[in-house]
Amino acid sequence: MPSIKTTIKAQPTIFVIFGGTGDLNWRKLAPAIYNLYLENSLPENFAIIGTGRTKLSDEEFREKLLEGINKFSRRGKADKKDWAQFCHHVFYQISDVQKEETYTELRGRIEKLAKDWKQEPQVIYYLAVSPNFFPVIARNIASHKLSENVDNTRLVFEKPFGHDLESSKALNQLLGELFDEKQIYRIDHYLGKETVQNIMAFRFANSLFEPLWNRNHIEHVQISVTEQLGVGDRGGYYEGAGALRDMVQNHLLQLLCLIAMEAPTNFGAEEVRNRKVDVLHAMRRFSKEEVRLNAVRGQYGQGWIEGKEVPGYREEEGVDPDSNTETFAAAKFFIDNWRWQGVPFYVRTGKRMHQTASVISIQFKDVPHFIFPPETTETWQQNRLVISIQPEMSIRLQLQAKRPGLEMVLNTVDMVFDYKGTYAFEAPEAYETLLLDTMVGDQTLFMRADQVEAAWDLLMPILNAWQAKKSLNFPNYSADSWGPEVAEALIARDGFHWFSLPLSTKKYTKDGEHI
């Protein structure tokens, strides 16, 4: 990332958070902005304006945000002196996003702050609301001339960005008519995670891996994002989404693009995003017949997690007792280009799994000629590169080495880059990175319109097939398992098995965090 702190110090900034009383602001956005403030990464003049229909005073809103910061900030409870200085920048506006007076009042607030600061501020509109409200908020921001300065206004949209290919195209078309693309920030918090960002540094700042990063040396790639948590109080939302929409369309495909992309000519946002979308365009589309062989789904039943009985998905609040929504999805993809032709990319994600983890495993081909006697290789494994995003942040290369002793006995050893062991300071949360990038206009870690549409286009055959045919065996995996048997069969047919982190890392999970 470019050094930009000196740039932002001179630029007054207003954060307008639609959905200011919501869970996202409480758990993620407010703690992130507060941490940026503590690290001196905010300009001297800044303001946070939260909007919502709940009747709150400025002071009541501040108290609510303080409660969230004390509970969820990586720094722990806020220092009283620091908070006393910060909270004077926080305001609340009782608003209904469908009423025009909301935007008239916002305009007045922005103009007053600009007058007080004697400098035009940049305004970041963060839509932390249901996607149903994206069009109405966007239209009103444009019609009330709250985004006329293209260089100083930005809009941040949370996922899901569309419900399918058609709806994503319609939303992109609307936003394209109202705003310039450089004003639009489609956020995927996964791309702000330190280990995810380090994938590009690892690949393109080191020369030794590039000669191996292709079909001649890599046998297959796995990307797994698994959760112990169920849907909790998000059952109503999840019923209209499912694992494929909620996780694969954005998080997992973005990780796949980082692993598979060609080297960009520079670190500019457009060049990096061009290379990512190249991957999506090169991915093989499934016919109706191929969906059954290359994609599987599952739904969790009741079970026990760490000694506590948990309900099945169909017993969760807001869920249809006869639901056909998948809580687990796995697929085998191919990228039809010179680098990756024939290399399978396996992705899986699921809820109520045995472990909360986000792991990328790159398995290299076996040695071409095996010279060691069979008795030396009881624990023989092929070389593997493991990028762990959660629960631990690490990159490890698994090699074969001789075990100490008089006999030639081989076993697997790890060469490890571990964040906790290498750096003394704590890594910023993903939202801190992404909010800072939004402030300085760096779109490298944000999705472009064509990326979103290409991802939906890839998944539509699977979505259509699953919606057209009800699964007759749901629920098909129990809580605290590794998913349905069909997922094991999907990868076992090719002679492989799913890679999982050692269970000793299991306790790193953050209580209640949705990954």
Coordinates of C-alpha atoms in Angstrom, one line a residue:
M1 CA 0.0 0.0 0.0
P2 CA 1.3 3.5 -0.8
S3 CA 2.2 5.8 2.1
I4 CA -0.8 8.1 2.4
K5 CA -1.1 9.4 5.9
T6 CA 0.5 12.7 5.1
T7 CA -2.1 13.1 2.3
I8 CA -5.2 12.5 4.4
K9 CA -4.2 14.8 7.3
A10 CA -5.0 17.9 5.2
Q11 CA -8.4 16.6 4.0
P12 CA -11.4 17.2 6.2
T13 CA -13.7 14.1 6.1
I14 CA -17.3 13.4 6.9
F15 CA -18.5 9.8 7.4
V16 CA -22.3 9.5 6.8
I17 CA -23.3 6.1 8.0
F18 CA -26.7 5.0 6.8
G19 CA -27.8 2.3 9.3
G20 CA -25.8 4.0 12.0
T21 CA -27.7 2.1 14.8
G22 CA -27.2 -1.2 13.1
D23 CA -25.0 -4.1 14.0
L24 CA -22.3 -3.5 11.4
N25 CA -21.6 0.0 12.7
W26 CA -21.7 -1.1 16.3
R27 CA -19.3 -4.1 15.8
K28 CA -17.1 -3.1 13.0
L29 CA -17.2 0.5 11.6
A30 CA -17.2 2.6 14.8
P31 CA -14.3 0.5 16.3
A32 CA -12.4 0.8 13.1
I33 CA -12.8 4.6 12.8
Y34 CA -11.9 5.0 16.5
N35 CA -8.7 2.9 16.0
L36 CA -7.8 5.0 13.0
Y37 CA -8.2 8.1 15.2
L38 CA -5.9 6.7 17.9
E39 CA -3.3 5.9 15.3
N40 CA -3.4 9.6 14.1
S41 CA -4.7 8.5 10.7
L42 CA -7.7 10.8 10.6
P43 CA -7.5 14.5 9.6
E44 CA -7.9 17.1 12.3
N45 CA -11.3 18.0 11.1
F46 CA -13.6 15.0 10.8
A47 CA -17.2 14.0 11.7
I48 CA -19.3 10.9 11.9
I49 CA -23.0 11.3 11.2
G50 CA -25.0 8.2 12.0
T51 CA -28.5 7.9 10.6
G52 CA -31.4 5.7 11.7
R53 CA -35.1 5.6 12.5
T54 CA -34.5 5.0 16.2
K55 CA -35.0 8.1 18.3
L56 CA -31.7 8.9 19.9
S57 CA -29.9 12.0 21.0
D58 CA -26.2 12.6 20.0
E59 CA -25.2 11.6 23.5
E60 CA -27.3 8.3 23.5
F61 CA -25.8 7.5 20.1
R62 CA -22.3 8.1 21.4
E63 CA -22.9 5.8 24.4
K64 CA -24.1 3.1 22.1
L65 CA -21.0 3.3 19.9
L66 CA -18.8 3.4 23.0
E67 CA -20.4 0.1 24.1
G68 CA -19.5 -1.5 20.8
I69 CA -15.9 -0.1 20.9
N70 CA -15.4 -1.5 24.4
K71 CA -16.7 -4.9 23.4
F72 CA -15.2 -5.4 19.9
S73 CA -12.2 -3.1 19.4
R74 CA -8.9 -5.0 19.0
R75 CA -7.5 -2.4 21.5
G76 CA -9.9 -3.3 24.2
K77 CA -11.9 -0.7 26.2
A78 CA -11.5 2.9 25.2
D79 CA -9.4 5.2 27.3
K80 CA -11.7 7.9 28.9
K81 CA -9.5 10.8 27.8
D82 CA -9.2 9.6 24.2
W83 CA -12.9 8.9 24.0
A84 CA -13.8 12.3 25.4
Q85 CA -11.9 13.9 22.6
F86 CA -13.2 11.6 19.9
C87 CA -16.9 11.6 20.8
H88 CA -17.3 15.3 20.0
H89 CA -16.9 14.4 16.4
V90 CA -19.9 12.0 16.5
F91 CA -23.4 13.0 15.7
Y92 CA -26.8 11.4 15.1
Q93 CA -29.6 12.2 12.8
I94 CA -33.1 10.6 13.1
S95 CA -33.8 9.7 9.5
D96 CA -35.9 7.7 7.1
V97 CA -33.9 6.9 4.0
Q98 CA -37.1 7.0 1.8
K99 CA -38.0 10.6 2.8
E100 CA -36.5 13.6 1.1
E101 CA -36.1 15.6 4.3
T102 CA -33.4 13.2 5.3
Y103 CA -31.2 14.3 2.5
T104 CA -32.1 18.0 2.9
E105 CA -31.0 17.9 6.5
L106 CA -27.8 16.0 5.6
R107 CA -27.0 18.7 3.0
G108 CA -27.4 21.4 5.7
R109 CA -25.2 19.5 8.1
I110 CA -22.4 19.1 5.5
E111 CA -22.6 22.7 4.5
K112 CA -22.4 23.9 8.1
L113 CA -19.3 21.7 8.8
A114 CA -17.6 23.0 5.6
K115 CA -18.3 26.5 6.8
D116 CA -16.9 25.8 10.3
W117 CA -13.8 24.2 8.9
K118 CA -13.4 26.8 6.1
Q119 CA -12.6 24.0 3.7
E120 CA -14.7 21.7 1.5
P121 CA -14.6 18.2 3.1
Q122 CA -14.7 14.9 1.4
V123 CA -17.9 12.9 2.2
I124 CA -18.0 9.2 2.5
Y125 CA -21.5 7.7 2.4
Y126 CA -21.5 4.2 3.9
L127 CA -24.6 2.2 3.2
A128 CA -24.6 -0.2 6.2
V129 CA -28.2 -1.1 5.4
S130 CA -30.2 -3.9 3.7
P131 CA -29.3 -4.0 -0.1
N132 CA -33.0 -3.3 -0.8
F133 CA -32.3 0.3 0.2
F134 CA -29.2 0.8 -2.1
P135 CA -31.2 2.2 -5.1
V136 CA -33.4 4.6 -3.1
I137 CA -30.4 6.0 -1.1
A138 CA -28.3 6.3 -4.2
R139 CA -31.0 8.1 -6.2
N140 CA -31.6 10.6 -3.3
I141 CA -27.9 11.3 -2.8
A142 CA -27.7 12.1 -6.6
S143 CA -31.0 14.0 -6.8
H144 CA -30.2 16.2 -3.8
K145 CA -26.8 17.0 -5.3
L146 CA -24.8 15.4 -2.5
S147 CA -22.3 13.8 -4.8
E148 CA -21.6 16.4 -7.4
N149 CA -17.9 16.8 -6.5
V150 CA -16.6 13.5 -8.1
D151 CA -13.2 13.8 -6.4
N152 CA -14.6 14.4 -2.9
T153 CA -17.6 12.1 -2.6
R154 CA -17.6 8.3 -2.3
L155 CA -20.2 5.7 -1.7
V156 CA -19.4 2.4 0.1
F157 CA -21.7 -0.6 -0.6
E158 CA -21.7 -3.7 1.6
K159 CA -22.3 -7.2 0.2
P160 CA -24.4 -8.7 -1.2
F161 CA -24.1 -6.6 -4.3
G162 CA -27.1 -8.0 -6.2
H163 CA -28.9 -11.3 -5.7
D164 CA -28.0 -12.8 -9.0
L165 CA -26.5 -11.7 -12.3
E166 CA -29.6 -9.8 -13.5
S167 CA -30.0 -7.8 -10.3
S168 CA -26.2 -7.0 -10.1
K169 CA -26.3 -5.7 -13.6
A170 CA -29.3 -3.6 -12.9
L171 CA -27.7 -2.1 -9.8
N172 CA -24.4 -1.5 -11.6
Q173 CA -26.3 0.2 -14.4
L174 CA -28.2 2.5 -12.0
L175 CA -25.0 3.5 -10.1
G176 CA -23.2 4.0 -13.4
E177 CA -25.9 6.5 -14.4
L178 CA -25.8 8.4 -11.1
F179 CA -22.1 8.4 -10.2
D180 CA -18.6 8.0 -11.6
E181 CA -17.1 4.5 -11.1
K182 CA -14.3 6.0 -9.1
Q183 CA -16.9 7.1 -6.5
I184 CA -18.2 3.6 -6.0
Y185 CA -16.6 1.3 -3.4
R186 CA -18.0 -2.3 -3.3
I187 CA -16.5 -3.6 -0.1
D188 CA -15.5 -7.2 0.6
H189 CA -14.0 -7.1 4.1
Y190 CA -12.0 -10.3 3.4
L191 CA -9.7 -8.3 1.1
G192 CA -8.7 -6.1 3.9
K193 CA -7.3 -8.9 6.1
E194 CA -3.6 -8.8 6.5
T195 CA -2.9 -12.3 5.3
V196 CA -5.0 -11.8 2.2
Q197 CA -3.1 -8.7 1.3
N198 CA 0.1 -10.5 1.9
I199 CA -0.7 -13.0 -0.9
M200 CA 0.2 -10.4 -3.5
A201 CA 3.4 -9.5 -1.6
F202 CA 4.3 -13.1 -1.3
R203 CA 3.7 -13.9 -4.9
F204 CA 5.1 -10.8 -6.7
A205 CA 7.8 -9.5 -4.3
N206 CA 9.7 -12.9 -4.3
S207 CA 11.3 -14.4 -7.4
L208 CA 11.6 -18.0 -6.2
F209 CA 7.9 -19.0 -6.5
E210 CA 7.0 -17.7 -9.9
P211 CA 8.7 -20.5 -11.9
L212 CA 6.7 -23.0 -9.8
W213 CA 3.4 -21.1 -9.9
N214 CA 1.8 -23.0 -12.8
R215 CA 0.3 -26.3 -14.1
N216 CA 3.8 -27.9 -14.4
H217 CA 4.4 -27.9 -10.7
I218 CA 1.1 -27.4 -8.9
E219 CA -1.3 -30.4 -8.7
H220 CA -4.3 -28.7 -7.2
V221 CA -5.5 -25.7 -5.0
Q222 CA -7.9 -25.8 -2.1
I223 CA -9.7 -22.8 -0.6
S224 CA -11.7 -23.4 2.5
V225 CA -13.7 -21.0 4.7
T226 CA -15.5 -22.9 7.4
E227 CA -17.4 -21.8 10.5
Q228 CA -18.4 -23.4 13.8
L229 CA -21.2 -20.8 14.1
G230 CA -24.7 -21.3 12.8
V231 CA -26.9 -18.6 11.2
G232 CA -27.8 -17.3 14.7
D233 CA -30.3 -14.4 14.3
R234 CA -29.6 -14.0 10.6
G235 CA -31.9 -16.8 9.6
G236 CA -34.3 -14.5 7.7
Y237 CA -31.5 -13.0 5.7
Y238 CA -29.8 -16.4 5.1
E239 CA -33.0 -18.0 3.7
G240 CA -32.7 -15.6 0.8
A241 CA -29.0 -16.1 0.3
G242 CA -27.4 -19.4 1.2
A243 CA -23.7 -20.4 1.3
L244 CA -23.1 -19.9 -2.5
R245 CA -24.3 -16.3 -2.5
D246 CA -23.1 -15.4 1.0
M247 CA -19.6 -16.6 0.7
V248 CA -18.5 -18.2 -2.6
Q249 CA -19.6 -15.3 -4.9
N250 CA -17.5 -12.8 -3.1
H251 CA -15.0 -14.0 -0.4
L252 CA -13.9 -17.3 -2.0
L253 CA -13.7 -16.2 -5.6
Q254 CA -11.7 -13.1 -4.5
L255 CA -9.2 -15.4 -2.8
L256 CA -9.1 -17.6 -5.9
C257 CA -8.3 -14.6 -8.1
L258 CA -5.4 -13.5 -5.9
I259 CA -3.9 -17.0 -6.1
A260 CA -4.5 -17.4 -9.9
M261 CA -4.0 -13.9 -11.3
E262 CA -1.1 -12.9 -13.6
A263 CA 1.4 -10.4 -12.4
P264 CA 0.2 -6.8 -12.8
T265 CA 2.5 -4.3 -14.5
N266 CA 2.1 -2.0 -11.5
F267 CA 0.2 -1.7 -8.2
G268 CA -2.4 0.7 -9.5
A269 CA -6.0 -0.2 -8.7
E270 CA -7.2 -0.6 -12.2
E271 CA -4.2 -2.8 -13.3
V272 CA -4.7 -5.1 -10.2
R273 CA -8.4 -5.3 -10.8
N274 CA -7.9 -6.0 -14.5
R275 CA -5.8 -9.1 -13.7
K276 CA -8.4 -10.3 -11.2
V277 CA -11.3 -10.1 -13.7
D278 CA -9.1 -11.9 -16.3
V279 CA -9.2 -14.9 -14.0
L280 CA -13.0 -14.8 -13.6
H281 CA -13.4 -14.6 -17.4
A282 CA -11.1 -17.5 -17.9
M283 CA -12.9 -19.8 -15.4
R284 CA -14.8 -22.6 -17.1
R285 CA -18.6 -22.2 -17.0
F286 CA -20.7 -25.3 -16.2
S287 CA -23.4 -26.7 -18.4
K288 CA -26.6 -28.0 -16.6
E289 CA -25.2 -31.5 -16.8
E290 CA -21.8 -30.5 -15.3
V291 CA -23.2 -28.9 -12.2
R292 CA -24.0 -32.2 -10.6
L293 CA -20.4 -33.5 -11.1
N294 CA -18.6 -30.3 -10.0
A295 CA -20.7 -28.7 -7.3
V296 CA -22.3 -30.1 -4.1
R297 CA -24.4 -28.6 -1.3
G298 CA -25.4 -29.4 2.2
Q299 CA -27.5 -28.2 5.2
Y300 CA -26.6 -28.7 8.8
G301 CA -28.7 -30.7 11.2
Q302 CA -28.7 -30.6 15.0
G303 CA -25.7 -31.7 17.0
W304 CA -23.2 -30.8 19.7
I305 CA -20.5 -28.1 19.6
E306 CA -18.0 -28.0 22.4
G307 CA -20.4 -29.8 24.7
K308 CA -23.4 -27.6 23.9
E309 CA -26.4 -28.9 21.9
V310 CA -27.2 -26.7 18.9
P311 CA -30.2 -26.8 16.6
G312 CA -30.3 -27.7 13.0
Y313 CA -30.7 -25.1 10.4
R314 CA -34.4 -25.7 9.9
E315 CA -35.0 -25.1 13.6
E316 CA -33.2 -21.7 13.6
E317 CA -35.3 -18.6 14.0
G318 CA -36.6 -17.2 10.8
V319 CA -35.9 -20.4 8.8
D320 CA -38.5 -22.3 6.8
P321 CA -39.0 -25.8 8.5
D322 CA -38.8 -27.3 5.0
S323 CA -36.0 -25.0 3.8
N324 CA -34.0 -25.9 0.7
T325 CA -31.3 -23.3 1.5
E326 CA -27.7 -24.6 1.5
T327 CA -25.5 -23.9 4.5
F328 CA -22.6 -25.7 2.9
A329 CA -21.3 -25.4 -0.7
A330 CA -18.3 -26.9 -2.4
A331 CA -17.2 -26.8 -6.1
K332 CA -14.4 -27.8 -8.4
F333 CA -13.4 -25.0 -10.8
F334 CA -11.0 -24.9 -13.7
I335 CA -9.2 -21.9 -15.2
D336 CA -8.8 -22.3 -18.9
N337 CA -5.5 -20.5 -19.7
W338 CA -1.9 -21.4 -20.2
R339 CA -0.8 -21.1 -16.6
W340 CA -3.6 -23.2 -15.0
Q341 CA -5.0 -25.5 -17.7
G342 CA -6.1 -28.8 -16.1
V343 CA -5.4 -27.7 -12.5
P344 CA -8.5 -28.1 -10.3
F345 CA -9.4 -25.4 -7.8
Y346 CA -11.5 -26.8 -5.0
V347 CA -13.5 -24.3 -2.9
R348 CA -15.7 -25.1 0.1
T349 CA -17.5 -23.2 2.8
G350 CA -20.0 -24.2 5.5
K351 CA -21.6 -23.3 8.8
R352 CA -21.6 -25.5 11.9
M353 CA -18.4 -27.1 10.8
H354 CA -15.9 -28.8 13.1
Q355 CA -13.5 -25.9 12.9
T356 CA -13.6 -22.1 12.2
A357 CA -10.8 -21.6 9.7
S358 CA -9.9 -19.8 6.5
V359 CA -7.1 -21.7 4.7
I360 CA -5.6 -21.8 1.2
S361 CA -3.7 -25.0 0.4
I362 CA -1.5 -25.2 -2.7
Q363 CA -0.3 -28.8 -3.3
F364 CA 2.7 -29.3 -5.5
K365 CA 3.2 -32.4 -7.7
D366 CA 5.1 -35.3 -6.4
V367 CA 8.8 -35.9 -7.1
P368 CA 9.2 -37.4 -10.6
H369 CA 11.4 -40.3 -9.4
F370 CA 11.4 -41.7 -5.8
I371 CA 14.9 -42.8 -4.7
F372 CA 14.2 -43.6 -1.0
P373 CA 13.3 -47.1 0.2
P374 CA 9.6 -47.5 1.4
E375 CA 10.5 -47.9 5.1
T376 CA 11.9 -44.4 5.2
T377 CA 8.7 -42.7 4.3
E378 CA 6.0 -43.5 6.8
T379 CA 4.9 -39.9 7.0
W380 CA 5.7 -38.9 3.4
Q381 CA 3.6 -36.0 2.1
Q382 CA 3.9 -34.0 -1.1
N383 CA 5.1 -30.4 -0.7
R384 CA 2.4 -28.0 0.2
L385 CA 2.1 -24.3 0.7
V386 CA -0.5 -23.3 3.3
I387 CA -1.8 -19.8 3.7
S388 CA -3.8 -19.5 6.9
I389 CA -6.0 -16.4 7.2
Q390 CA -7.9 -17.5 10.3
P391 CA -7.6 -18.6 13.1
E392 CA -3.8 -18.0 12.9
M393 CA -2.2 -15.7 10.4
S394 CA 0.7 -17.6 8.8
I395 CA 2.2 -18.8 5.6
R396 CA 3.9 -22.2 5.8
L397 CA 5.8 -24.3 3.3
Q398 CA 5.7 -28.0 4.1
L399 CA 8.9 -29.9 3.0
Q400 CA 10.4 -33.3 3.5
A401 CA 13.5 -33.6 5.7
K402 CA 15.6 -36.3 7.4
R403 CA 14.6 -37.0 11.0
P404 CA 17.7 -36.9 13.3
G405 CA 19.1 -40.3 13.9
L406 CA 21.3 -43.1 12.5
E407 CA 18.7 -44.2 9.9
M408 CA 17.4 -42.4 6.9
V409 CA 13.8 -41.6 7.9
L410 CA 11.9 -38.7 6.3
N411 CA 9.2 -36.6 7.8
T412 CA 7.3 -33.4 7.0
V413 CA 8.7 -30.1 8.4
D414 CA 7.3 -26.6 8.2
M415 CA 9.1 -23.4 7.1
V416 CA 6.8 -20.9 8.8
F417 CA 6.2 -17.1 8.5
D418 CA 4.0 -16.4 11.5
Y419 CA 2.6 -12.8 12.1
K420 CA 2.6 -13.2 15.9
G421 CA 6.2 -14.5 15.9
T422 CA 7.6 -12.0 13.4
Y423 CA 5.9 -8.7 14.3
A424 CA 5.5 -7.2 17.7
F425 CA 2.7 -4.9 16.8
E426 CA -0.9 -6.0 16.2
A427 CA -2.3 -6.1 12.7
P428 CA -5.1 -3.7 11.9
E429 CA -8.6 -5.0 11.5
A430 CA -9.8 -5.4 7.9
Y431 CA -12.3 -2.5 8.1
E432 CA -9.6 -0.2 9.3
T433 CA -7.6 -0.9 6.2
L434 CA -10.6 -0.5 3.9
L435 CA -11.9 2.7 5.5
L436 CA -8.5 4.3 5.2
D437 CA -8.3 3.2 1.5
T438 CA -11.7 4.8 1.0
M439 CA -10.6 8.0 2.5
V440 CA -7.6 8.3 0.2
G441 CA -9.4 7.1 -2.9
D442 CA -7.5 3.8 -3.3
Q443 CA -9.8 1.2 -4.9
T444 CA -7.3 -1.6 -5.2
L445 CA -9.0 -3.8 -2.6
F446 CA -12.5 -3.0 -3.8
M447 CA -14.5 -4.8 -6.5
R448 CA -15.2 -3.2 -9.8
A449 CA -18.6 -3.6 -11.6
D450 CA -17.3 -6.1 -14.2
Q451 CA -15.7 -8.2 -11.4
V452 CA -19.0 -8.5 -9.6
E453 CA -20.9 -9.4 -12.8
A454 CA -18.3 -12.0 -13.9
A455 CA -18.5 -13.7 -10.5
W456 CA -22.3 -13.9 -10.7
D457 CA -22.1 -15.2 -14.3
L458 CA -19.8 -18.0 -13.2
L459 CA -22.2 -19.1 -10.4
M460 CA -25.5 -18.7 -12.2
P461 CA -25.6 -22.3 -13.6
I462 CA -25.1 -23.7 -10.1
L463 CA -27.7 -21.4 -8.5
N464 CA -30.3 -22.1 -11.2
A465 CA -29.7 -25.9 -10.9
W466 CA -30.1 -25.9 -7.1
Q467 CA -33.1 -23.7 -7.1
A468 CA -34.8 -25.8 -9.8
K469 CA -34.4 -29.1 -7.9
K470 CA -35.1 -29.5 -4.2
S471 CA -32.6 -31.5 -2.2
L472 CA -34.3 -34.6 -0.8
N473 CA -31.7 -35.4 1.8
F474 CA -31.4 -32.1 3.8
P475 CA -30.2 -31.9 6.5
N476 CA -27.2 -34.0 5.3
Y477 CA -24.5 -33.2 7.8
S478 CA -24.5 -32.8 11.5
A479 CA -23.2 -29.9 13.5
D480 CA -19.4 -30.2 14.4
S481 CA -18.7 -32.3 11.3
W482 CA -16.7 -31.6 8.2
G483 CA -19.7 -31.3 6.0
P484 CA -21.7 -33.7 3.9
E485 CA -20.3 -37.0 2.5
V486 CA -20.8 -35.7 -1.1
A487 CA -18.2 -33.0 -0.4
E488 CA -15.6 -35.7 0.4
A489 CA -16.6 -37.6 -2.7
L490 CA -16.2 -34.5 -4.9
I491 CA -12.5 -34.3 -4.1
A492 CA -11.8 -38.0 -3.5
R493 CA -12.8 -38.9 -7.0
D494 CA -9.6 -37.1 -8.1
G495 CA -7.5 -38.9 -5.5
F496 CA -7.3 -35.9 -3.0
H497 CA -8.7 -35.0 0.4
W498 CA -9.7 -31.8 2.1
F499 CA -6.9 -30.1 4.0
S500 CA -7.6 -28.9 7.5
L501 CA -5.5 -27.0 10.0
P502 CA -4.3 -28.9 13.1
L503 CA -6.9 -28.8 15.8
S504 CA -4.5 -27.1 18.2
T505 CA -5.3 -23.8 16.5
K506 CA -9.0 -24.1 17.1
K507 CA -9.2 -21.9 20.2
Y508 CA -8.0 -18.8 18.2
T509 CA -11.6 -18.2 17.1
K510 CA -13.2 -14.8 18.0
D511 CA -16.5 -15.2 19.8
G512 CA -19.3 -14.4 17.5
E513 CA -17.3 -13.1 14.6
H514 CA -19.0 -13.8 11.2
I515 CA -16.3 -14.7 8.7

